[in-house]
Coordinates of C-alpha atoms and ligand atoms in Angstrom, one line a residue:
M1 CA 0.0 0.0 0.0
N2 CA 2.9 2.3 1.0
M3 CA 4.7 1.3 -2.1
D4 CA 1.7 2.2 -4.3
H5 CA 1.5 5.6 -2.7
E6 CA 5.2 6.2 -3.4
S7 CA 5.0 5.2 -7.1
L8 CA 1.9 7.4 -7.5
M9 CA 3.9 10.4 -6.1
A10 CA 6.8 9.6 -8.5
F11 CA 4.4 9.4 -11.4
S12 CA 2.8 12.7 -10.7
A13 CA 6.2 14.3 -10.3
K14 CA 7.2 12.9 -13.7
L15 CA 3.9 14.1 -15.3
T16 CA 4.4 17.6 -13.9
S17 CA 7.9 17.8 -15.2
T18 CA 6.8 16.5 -18.7
I19 CA 4.0 19.1 -18.9
G20 CA 6.4 21.8 -17.8
G21 CA 8.9 20.6 -20.5
L22 CA 6.2 20.6 -23.2
A23 CA 5.1 24.1 -22.2
I24 CA 8.7 25.4 -22.6
I25 CA 9.0 23.7 -26.0
W26 CA 5.6 25.2 -27.1
T27 CA 6.7 28.7 -26.0
M28 CA 10.1 28.3 -27.9
F29 CA 8.2 26.9 -30.9
R30 CA 5.9 30.0 -31.0
Q31 CA 8.7 32.5 -30.3
F32 CA 11.7 31.3 -32.2
I33 CA 10.5 29.2 -35.1
P34 CA 10.0 31.3 -38.3
Y35 CA 6.4 31.7 -39.4
E36 CA 6.8 29.7 -42.7
L37 CA 8.4 26.7 -40.9
K38 CA 5.8 26.8 -38.2
H39 CA 3.0 26.7 -40.7
H40 CA 4.6 23.7 -42.5
L41 CA 5.2 21.9 -39.2
L42 CA 1.6 22.4 -38.1
A43 CA 0.2 21.3 -41.4
F44 CA 2.3 18.1 -41.2
A45 CA 1.2 17.5 -37.6
F46 CA -2.4 17.8 -38.7
K47 CA -1.9 15.4 -41.6
Y48 CA -0.2 13.0 -39.4
T49 CA -2.8 13.0 -36.7
S50 CA -5.6 12.7 -39.2
F51 CA -3.8 9.8 -40.9
M52 CA -3.5 8.1 -37.6
N53 CA -7.1 8.9 -36.6
P54 CA -9.3 6.2 -38.1
Y55 CA -12.5 8.2 -37.7
D56 CA -14.4 10.5 -40.0
R57 CA -16.9 13.1 -39.0
F58 CA -20.0 14.5 -40.7
I59 CA -21.7 17.7 -39.5
I60 CA -25.4 18.3 -40.1
E61 CA -26.2 21.9 -39.4
E62 CA -29.7 23.1 -38.6
Y63 CA -29.6 25.7 -41.4
A64 CA -27.9 24.9 -44.6
G65 CA -26.6 27.9 -46.6
E66 CA -29.3 30.5 -46.4
R67 CA -31.1 30.8 -43.0
M68 CA -34.4 30.7 -44.8
N69 CA -34.7 26.9 -44.8
R70 CA -34.0 24.4 -42.1
H71 CA -31.9 21.5 -43.3
E72 CA -34.3 18.6 -44.0
L73 CA -31.7 16.1 -42.7
Y74 CA -31.4 18.0 -39.5
I75 CA -35.2 18.1 -39.0
A76 CA -35.4 14.4 -39.7
S77 CA -32.5 13.5 -37.4
K78 CA -34.2 14.7 -34.2
P79 CA -37.2 12.3 -34.4
Y80 CA -35.0 9.5 -35.7
L81 CA -32.6 9.8 -32.7
S82 CA -35.6 10.1 -30.3
D83 CA -37.0 6.9 -31.7
H84 CA -33.9 4.8 -32.2
C85 CA -31.3 6.0 -29.7
S86 CA -32.8 8.1 -26.9
R87 CA -32.8 5.1 -24.6
R88 CA -29.1 5.1 -24.7
A89 CA -28.7 8.9 -24.1
R90 CA -27.7 10.2 -20.7
T91 CA -29.3 13.6 -21.1
C92 CA -32.7 13.7 -22.6
R93 CA -35.3 16.3 -23.4
I94 CA -38.9 15.5 -22.5
E95 CA -41.8 17.0 -24.4
L96 CA -45.5 16.4 -24.2
G97 CA -46.6 14.5 -27.4
K98 CA -49.6 15.0 -29.5
D99 CA -53.0 14.4 -27.7
S100 CA -51.0 15.0 -24.5
D101 CA -51.2 11.4 -23.5
R102 CA -47.6 10.4 -23.9
F103 CA -44.2 11.9 -23.6
L104 CA -41.7 12.4 -26.4
V105 CA -38.1 11.8 -25.4
S106 CA -35.3 13.3 -27.5
I107 CA -31.6 13.6 -27.0
G108 CA -30.6 16.8 -25.1
E109 CA -28.2 19.5 -26.2
R110 CA -24.6 18.6 -26.1
S111 CA -25.2 14.9 -25.4
E112 CA -24.1 11.8 -27.3
V113 CA -25.7 8.5 -28.4
T114 CA -24.5 5.6 -30.4
D115 CA -26.5 4.1 -33.3
D116 CA -26.0 0.7 -34.9
F117 CA -26.8 0.3 -38.6
N118 CA -26.2 -3.1 -40.1
G119 CA -23.2 -3.7 -37.8
V120 CA -21.8 -0.2 -38.4
K121 CA -21.3 2.0 -35.3
I122 CA -22.1 5.7 -35.6
W123 CA -21.7 8.1 -32.8
W124 CA -24.0 11.1 -32.7
R125 CA -23.4 14.3 -30.8
S126 CA -25.8 17.1 -30.6
S127 CA -24.1 20.5 -30.2
L128 CA -25.0 24.1 -29.7
R129 CA -22.6 26.9 -30.8
E130 CA -23.3 30.0 -28.7
P131 CA -23.7 33.3 -30.5
R132 CA -20.6 35.5 -30.7
P133 CA -21.1 38.9 -29.0
N134 CA -20.4 42.0 -31.0
P135 CA -18.0 44.1 -28.9
G136 CA -19.4 47.5 -28.0
T137 CA -23.0 46.6 -28.9
S138 CA -25.8 44.7 -27.3
R139 CA -26.2 42.6 -30.4
N140 CA -24.5 39.4 -31.4
V141 CA -22.4 38.9 -34.6
D142 CA -24.3 35.8 -35.4
E143 CA -27.0 33.5 -34.1
E144 CA -26.7 30.4 -32.0
K145 CA -26.2 27.3 -34.2
R146 CA -27.4 23.9 -33.6
Y147 CA -25.8 20.9 -35.3
Y148 CA -25.2 17.2 -35.1
T149 CA -21.8 15.6 -35.5
L150 CA -21.7 12.0 -36.7
T151 CA -18.5 10.1 -36.1
F152 CA -17.8 6.7 -37.7
H153 CA -14.9 4.6 -38.8
K154 CA -13.3 5.6 -42.1
R155 CA -13.9 2.2 -43.6
H156 CA -17.7 2.6 -43.2
R157 CA -17.8 6.0 -45.0
Q158 CA -19.5 4.6 -48.1
V159 CA -22.2 2.9 -46.0
V160 CA -22.9 6.1 -44.1
E161 CA -22.9 8.3 -47.2
G162 CA -24.7 5.8 -49.4
S163 CA -27.4 4.4 -47.3
Y164 CA -27.3 5.4 -43.6
L165 CA -28.1 9.1 -44.2
R166 CA -30.9 8.2 -46.5
H167 CA -32.2 5.7 -43.9
V168 CA -32.2 8.5 -41.2
L169 CA -34.0 10.9 -43.5
K170 CA -36.7 8.4 -44.5
K171 CA -37.3 7.1 -40.9
G172 CA -37.2 10.6 -39.4
R173 CA -39.8 11.9 -41.9
A174 CA -42.1 8.9 -41.2
I175 CA -41.8 9.4 -37.4
T176 CA -42.5 13.1 -37.8
V177 CA -45.7 12.4 -39.7
R178 CA -46.7 9.9 -37.1
N179 CA -46.0 12.1 -34.1
R180 CA -46.6 15.5 -35.3
Q181 CA -49.0 17.9 -33.6
R182 CA -50.6 19.8 -36.4
R183 CA -50.3 23.5 -36.2
L184 CA -52.3 26.6 -37.2
F185 CA -50.0 29.4 -38.3
T186 CA -51.0 33.0 -38.6
N187 CA -48.9 35.8 -40.1
N188 CA -48.2 38.1 -37.2
P189 CA -48.4 41.8 -38.2
D190 CA -46.1 42.7 -35.3
A191 CA -43.4 40.3 -36.4
R192 CA -41.0 42.3 -38.3
W193 CA -37.6 41.1 -39.4
T194 CA -35.6 43.1 -36.9
S195 CA -32.8 40.7 -37.6
Y196 CA -32.7 38.8 -40.8
F197 CA -32.2 35.5 -38.9
T198 CA -34.4 35.6 -35.8
K199 CA -37.8 36.8 -36.6
T200 CA -40.2 34.3 -38.1
M201 CA -43.0 35.6 -40.2
W202 CA -45.5 33.2 -38.7
S203 CA -46.6 32.4 -35.2
H204 CA -48.5 29.2 -34.4
V205 CA -50.8 27.4 -32.0
A206 CA -51.7 23.7 -31.9
F207 CA -54.5 22.9 -34.3
H208 CA -57.4 21.0 -32.9
H209 CA -60.5 21.4 -34.9
P210 CA -63.2 18.7 -34.7
S211 CA -64.6 19.3 -38.2
T212 CA -64.2 16.2 -40.4
F213 CA -65.8 15.1 -43.7
E214 CA -68.2 13.0 -41.7
T215 CA -69.5 16.0 -39.8
L216 CA -69.6 18.3 -42.9
A217 CA -73.0 18.8 -44.3
M218 CA -73.0 18.9 -48.0
D219 CA -74.1 16.9 -51.1
P220 CA -72.6 13.4 -50.5
V221 CA -71.6 13.0 -54.2
K222 CA -69.7 16.3 -54.2
K223 CA -68.1 15.4 -50.8
Q224 CA -66.9 12.1 -52.1
E225 CA -65.5 13.8 -55.2
I226 CA -63.5 16.1 -53.0
I227 CA -62.2 13.3 -50.8
N228 CA -61.0 11.4 -53.9
D229 CA -59.4 14.5 -55.3
L230 CA -57.5 15.0 -52.0
S231 CA -56.4 11.4 -51.8
E232 CA -55.0 11.5 -55.3
F233 CA -53.2 14.7 -54.5
R234 CA -51.6 13.2 -51.3
N235 CA -50.4 10.2 -53.2
G236 CA -49.4 12.1 -56.3
K237 CA -45.8 12.9 -55.7
E238 CA -44.6 10.7 -58.6
Y239 CA -47.4 11.7 -60.9
Y240 CA -46.7 15.4 -60.4
S241 CA -43.0 15.0 -61.1
R242 CA -43.7 12.8 -64.1
I243 CA -45.9 15.5 -65.7
G244 CA -43.5 18.2 -64.7
K245 CA -45.9 20.1 -62.5
A246 CA -45.3 21.5 -59.0
W247 CA -46.9 19.3 -56.4
K248 CA -49.5 21.9 -55.4
R249 CA -53.2 22.3 -55.7
G250 CA -55.5 25.2 -55.6
Y251 CA -59.1 25.2 -54.3
L252 CA -61.6 28.0 -54.4
L253 CA -64.4 27.7 -51.9
Y254 CA -67.3 30.0 -52.5
G255 CA -70.8 30.4 -51.1
P256 CA -72.8 32.6 -48.7
P257 CA -71.7 33.1 -45.1
G258 CA -72.4 30.2 -42.8
T259 CA -72.4 27.5 -45.5
G260 CA -69.3 25.7 -44.1
K261 CA -66.3 27.1 -46.1
S262 CA -64.1 27.3 -43.0
S263 CA -65.4 24.0 -41.7
M264 CA -64.4 22.5 -45.0
I265 CA -60.9 23.8 -44.6
S266 CA -60.6 22.2 -41.2
A267 CA -62.0 19.0 -42.5
I268 CA -59.4 18.9 -45.3
A269 CA -56.6 19.6 -42.8
N270 CA -57.8 16.8 -40.6
F271 CA -58.2 14.4 -43.5
L272 CA -54.8 15.1 -44.9
E273 CA -53.1 15.7 -41.5
Y274 CA -51.6 18.9 -42.8
D275 CA -50.8 22.2 -41.0
I276 CA -52.8 25.3 -41.8
Y277 CA -51.2 28.7 -42.7
D278 CA -54.0 31.3 -42.3
L279 CA -52.7 34.2 -44.4
E280 CA -54.2 37.5 -43.4
L281 CA -53.5 39.5 -46.6
T282 CA -54.6 42.9 -45.2
T283 CA -51.6 43.0 -42.8
V284 CA -49.1 42.1 -45.5
K285 CA -47.3 45.3 -46.4
S286 CA -45.6 44.5 -49.7
N287 CA -45.1 41.8 -52.3
S288 CA -41.6 41.1 -50.9
E289 CA -43.2 40.4 -47.5
L290 CA -45.7 38.1 -49.2
R291 CA -42.9 36.3 -50.9
K292 CA -41.1 35.7 -47.6
L293 CA -44.3 34.4 -46.1
F294 CA -44.8 31.9 -48.9
I295 CA -41.2 30.8 -48.8
E296 CA -41.4 30.2 -45.0
T297 CA -44.3 27.7 -45.3
T298 CA -43.4 24.1 -45.0
G299 CA -44.6 21.0 -46.9
K300 CA -47.8 19.1 -46.0
S301 CA -49.6 22.3 -45.4
I302 CA -52.7 24.3 -46.5
I303 CA -52.3 28.0 -47.2
V304 CA -55.6 29.7 -46.7
I305 CA -56.6 33.2 -47.8
E306 CA -60.1 33.8 -46.5
D307 CA -62.5 36.3 -48.0
I308 CA -60.1 37.0 -50.9
D309 CA -62.5 39.6 -52.3
C310 CA -62.2 41.7 -49.2
S311 CA -58.4 41.3 -48.8
L312 CA -57.2 42.9 -51.9
D313 CA -58.4 45.2 -54.6
L314 CA -58.7 42.4 -57.0
T315 CA -60.5 44.2 -59.8
G316 CA -58.1 43.7 -62.7
K317 CA -56.2 46.8 -63.7
R318 CA -54.8 45.0 -66.6
K319 CA -53.5 46.4 -69.7
G320 CA -55.2 45.3 -72.9
S321 CA -58.6 45.5 -71.2
K322 CA -58.4 49.3 -71.5
S323 CA -59.0 51.6 -74.4
K324 CA -56.2 53.7 -75.8
E325 CA -57.7 56.9 -74.2
E326 CA -57.8 55.3 -70.8
E327 CA -54.2 54.1 -71.1
D328 CA -53.0 57.6 -72.0
K329 CA -54.9 58.9 -69.0
D330 CA -53.2 56.3 -66.8
N331 CA -49.8 57.1 -68.2
S332 CA -50.1 60.8 -67.4
A333 CA -51.4 60.0 -63.9
E334 CA -48.4 57.6 -63.4
E335 CA -46.0 60.3 -64.6
K336 CA -47.5 62.7 -61.9
K337 CA -47.1 60.1 -59.2
R338 CA -43.6 59.3 -60.2
K339 CA -42.7 62.9 -59.8
S340 CA -44.3 63.1 -56.3
G341 CA -42.6 59.8 -55.2
L342 CA -45.9 58.0 -54.8
I343 CA -45.0 55.3 -57.4
E344 CA -42.3 53.9 -55.1
E345 CA -44.9 53.4 -52.3
E346 CA -47.3 51.7 -54.7
K347 CA -44.7 49.3 -56.0
E348 CA -44.5 48.0 -52.4
K349 CA -48.2 47.2 -52.1
V350 CA -49.5 43.7 -52.3
T351 CA -51.0 43.4 -55.7
L352 CA -53.0 40.9 -57.6
S353 CA -50.1 40.2 -60.0
G354 CA -47.8 39.8 -57.0
L355 CA -50.1 37.1 -55.6
L356 CA -50.5 35.4 -58.9
N357 CA -46.8 35.2 -59.3
F358 CA -46.6 33.0 -56.2
I359 CA -49.4 30.8 -57.2
D360 CA -48.0 29.6 -60.5
G361 CA -44.7 31.5 -60.9
L362 CA -41.6 31.5 -58.8
W363 CA -43.2 29.9 -55.8
S364 CA -43.8 26.7 -57.7
A365 CA -40.1 26.2 -58.0
C366 CA -39.6 25.9 -54.2
G367 CA -41.3 23.5 -51.8
E368 CA -44.0 20.9 -52.5
E369 CA -47.1 19.2 -51.1
R370 CA -49.0 22.4 -50.5
I371 CA -52.6 23.2 -51.0
L372 CA -53.8 26.7 -51.5
I373 CA -57.3 27.6 -50.6
F374 CA -59.1 30.8 -51.3
T375 CA -62.6 31.5 -49.9
T376 CA -65.1 34.1 -50.9
N377 CA -68.7 35.0 -50.4
H378 CA -68.8 36.8 -53.8
V379 CA -67.3 34.6 -56.5
E380 CA -68.6 37.0 -59.1
K381 CA -66.4 39.8 -57.8
L382 CA -63.1 37.9 -58.4
D383 CA -60.8 38.7 -61.2
P384 CA -61.1 35.9 -63.8
A385 CA -57.3 35.8 -63.9
L386 CA -57.3 34.7 -60.2
I387 CA -59.6 31.8 -60.6
R388 CA -58.9 30.6 -64.1
T389 CA -58.3 26.8 -64.3
G390 CA -54.8 25.7 -63.7
R391 CA -54.4 28.4 -61.0
M392 CA -57.3 27.3 -58.9
D393 CA -57.7 23.6 -59.8
K394 CA -61.0 23.0 -58.2
H395 CA -64.0 25.3 -57.6
I396 CA -66.2 24.1 -54.8
E397 CA -69.6 25.7 -54.1
M398 CA -70.8 25.6 -50.6
S399 CA -74.5 26.2 -50.7
Y400 CA -77.7 26.4 -48.7
C401 CA -78.9 23.4 -46.6
D402 CA -80.7 20.7 -48.5
F403 CA -82.3 17.6 -47.0
E404 CA -79.1 15.5 -47.3
S405 CA -77.1 18.2 -45.5
F406 CA -79.8 18.5 -42.8
R407 CA -79.6 14.7 -42.2
V408 CA -75.8 15.0 -41.5
L409 CA -76.4 17.9 -39.1
A410 CA -79.2 16.1 -37.3
K411 CA -76.9 13.1 -36.9
N412 CA -74.1 15.4 -35.6
Y413 CA -76.2 17.4 -33.2
L414 CA -79.0 15.1 -32.1
G415 CA -77.6 11.7 -32.9
I416 CA -80.6 10.6 -34.9
Q417 CA -80.9 9.0 -38.4
S418 CA -84.6 9.6 -38.9
H419 CA -87.7 11.0 -37.4
D420 CA -91.4 11.4 -38.3
L421 CA -90.8 15.2 -38.6
Y422 CA -88.3 14.6 -41.4
G423 CA -91.0 14.8 -44.1
T424 CA -92.1 18.3 -43.0
I425 CA -88.5 19.5 -42.8
S426 CA -87.7 18.1 -46.2
K427 CA -90.6 19.9 -47.8
L428 CA -89.7 23.2 -46.0
L429 CA -86.1 22.9 -47.1
E430 CA -87.1 22.8 -50.7
E431 CA -89.0 26.1 -50.3
V432 CA -86.7 28.0 -48.0
K433 CA -83.0 29.0 -48.3
I434 CA -81.3 28.4 -45.0
T435 CA -77.6 28.0 -44.3
P436 CA -76.3 25.0 -42.5
S437 CA -75.1 27.4 -39.8
D438 CA -78.6 28.5 -39.1
V439 CA -79.9 24.9 -39.1
A440 CA -77.1 24.0 -36.7
E441 CA -78.1 26.9 -34.4
S442 CA -81.7 25.4 -34.1
L443 CA -80.4 21.9 -33.4
M444 CA -77.9 22.9 -30.7
C445 CA -78.7 21.3 -27.4
V446 CA -75.7 21.9 -25.3
G447 CA -75.8 20.2 -21.9
F448 CA -79.1 18.4 -22.6
S449 CA -77.8 15.1 -24.0
N450 CA -81.1 13.3 -23.0
A451 CA -83.3 16.0 -24.5
D452 CA -86.1 14.9 -26.9
P453 CA -84.9 15.5 -30.5
R454 CA -88.5 16.5 -31.3
V455 CA -88.1 19.7 -29.3
Y456 CA -85.2 20.8 -31.6
L457 CA -86.7 19.6 -34.8
E458 CA -89.9 21.6 -34.0
K459 CA -87.7 24.6 -33.2
L460 CA -86.1 24.2 -36.7
I461 CA -89.5 23.9 -38.3
K462 CA -90.6 27.1 -36.6
S463 CA -87.6 29.0 -37.8
L464 CA -88.1 27.6 -41.4
E465 CA -91.7 28.6 -41.4
K466 CA -90.8 32.1 -40.2
K467 CA -88.2 32.4 -42.9
K468 CA -90.7 31.2 -45.5
E469 CA -93.2 33.9 -44.3
S470 CA -90.5 36.6 -44.5
E471 CA -89.5 35.5 -48.0
E472 CA -93.1 35.6 -49.3
P473 CA -93.3 39.4 -49.7
Q474 CA -89.9 39.4 -51.5
K475 CA -91.2 36.7 -54.0
K476 CA -94.4 38.8 -54.5
D477 CA -92.2 41.9 -55.2
D478 CA -90.2 39.9 -57.7
I479 CA -93.3 38.8 -59.5
A480 CA -94.8 42.2 -59.5
E481 CA -91.7 43.5 -61.1
E482 CA -91.9 41.0 -63.9
V483 CA -95.5 41.8 -64.4
H484 CA -94.7 45.4 -64.8
E485 CA -92.3 44.5 -67.5
N486 CA -94.7 42.2 -69.3
G487 CA -97.7 44.5 -69.4
N488 CA -101.3 44.0 -68.4
N489 CA -101.6 40.6 -69.9
G490 CA -99.1 39.3 -67.4
V491 CA -101.0 40.6 -64.4
K492 CA -103.7 38.0 -64.5
I493 CA -101.2 35.2 -64.9
A494 CA -98.9 36.5 -62.1
N495 CA -101.8 36.9 -59.7
T496 CA -103.0 33.4 -60.3
C497 CA -99.5 32.1 -59.7
V498 CA -99.1 33.9 -56.4
E499 CA -102.4 32.7 -55.2
N500 CA -101.5 29.1 -56.0
G501 CA -98.1 29.5 -54.3
V502 CA -96.4 28.9 -57.6
V503 CA -93.5 31.0 -58.8
Q504 CA -92.9 30.9 -62.5
N505 CA -92.1 33.1 -65.4
G506 CA -95.2 35.0 -66.4
N507 CA -94.6 35.0 -70.2
Ligands
LIG1 N1 -71.7 22.5 -44.3 C1 -71.6 22.5 -42.9 N2 -71.5 21.4 -42.3 C2 -71.4 21.3 -40.9 N3 -71.5 22.4 -40.2 C3 -71.6 23.6 -40.8 C4 -71.7 23.7 -42.2 N4 -71.8 25.0 -42.5 C5 -71.8 25.7 -41.4 N5 -71.7 24.9 -40.3 C6 -71.7 25.3 -38.9 O1 -71.8 26.7 -38.9 C7 -70.7 27.3 -38.3 C8 -70.2 28.4 -39.2 O2 -69.7 27.8 -40.4 P1 -68.4 28.2 -41.2 O3 -67.6 29.1 -40.4 O4 -67.7 27.0 -41.7 O5 -69.0 29.0 -42.4 P2 -68.3 29.9 -43.5 O6 -68.9 29.5 -44.8 O7 -66.9 29.8 -43.4 O8 -68.9 31.3 -43.2 P3 -68.2 32.7 -43.5 O9 -68.3 33.0 -45.0 O10 -68.9 33.7 -42.7 O11 -66.7 32.6 -43.1 C9 -69.7 26.2 -38.1 O12 -69.0 26.3 -36.9 C10 -70.5 24.9 -38.2 O13 -70.8 24.5 -36.9
LIG2 MG1 -65.4 31.2 -42.9

């Protein structure tokens, strides 16, 4: 025991003197060796050590090149490591998973795990590079950077490069789809790019909307057509690349307020399991801001612009549709504006042509698997250029409640498939225009789960009858107008029609 202690002392004395010696050599090396020679010696030492070191390293940074896009491999690595290796990590990060019923474990910052791929060992390390402070200012020179380092034996380089990274990407993406909590993004008017790197144009919340195609009241044939269209789109990656078209699709939803346009968007998002980007155009200041917003959207997402007719002045101010005189007038007005500097301001504004550029122009070149949905209550107000086929691939009309739609709502709200009052309701729905939203209002029975459906169906009948009565004078007015146009002969015919409750052309 005593002997051991002595040898330990001797060893530590030796170590101290060796370190001291090395320090002296290093100081002499720095001070007395000429720069050129020093450079050559260091290069040689580096070559020698890397020759002796049998391990290679790959670095996967969070942002590749431009800070606009996160590196796909980096994004996929996190779920991959959580799923495959987190059990072996000493420091883990815990998050609440989707539906809040289980925890997601991922490897923590600056921790290491080992992966095994067909007998090849790969060491992963997650790192964080702190931002460098800018002396004299409160700002930093750059941003913090996250990255993974993969270390593996040189002889496995081909396997890692050839198949392992692809395996990580594929598995990571699949796990992301399985685990992901869908999000609802909104463009935040206060989020300005104070720094090019930090500000994101979108803020988000978890998306939980219960609307599905099952709960959506509309013509069942039309509904099935939409479901098929969406399924084809979701599985259409190869098809789109074969025909040389960007993997994107545009829908225009139109119809009166309360007919289910927003409910349809939620149903589509739930069906496809996509995120939603709700783009509020009125807060977008310029076309360049719009471009940044579009570029920041991710795949598997729906970009929604609601009430498109109210968001922009979409009346086409296109050349060609104007006469020579009008164009001359415009040109002189533009000249005046240029002089007063107004033209610069206008250039910045979000315009119809700016929007159209993203739909089928430059935006098509970046990103894929995106659906663009416009909604409007006044389809007739839209510029034909905005809704021409190819730009908006599918036009879907959401209309007033018919009997089929009522049946869906009655099933949703009252849990019934049929009732002896259905006949009366069916007849009234043929005569009265009522939105699904108003029908839903009558059928709502919050907190009375045992309530008799008859009570609510009768409530609906009452509101339909009331609506019918209020519509009668309008119908009479319409007929009177026609009669006025058709002269005396028509009066007799029209009066007879009104008395019989029939509305028809009085010619
Ligand atoms: N087709 C429908 N199927 C099921 N529920 C509907 C339907 N239409 C309307 N509703 C009900 O009415 C409410 C309002 O509908 P929604 O917001 O989808 O209408 P909208 O067409 O988007 O109206 P707006 O044009 O005012 O935005 C919904 O919350 C939903 O409960
Ligand atoms: Mg809506």
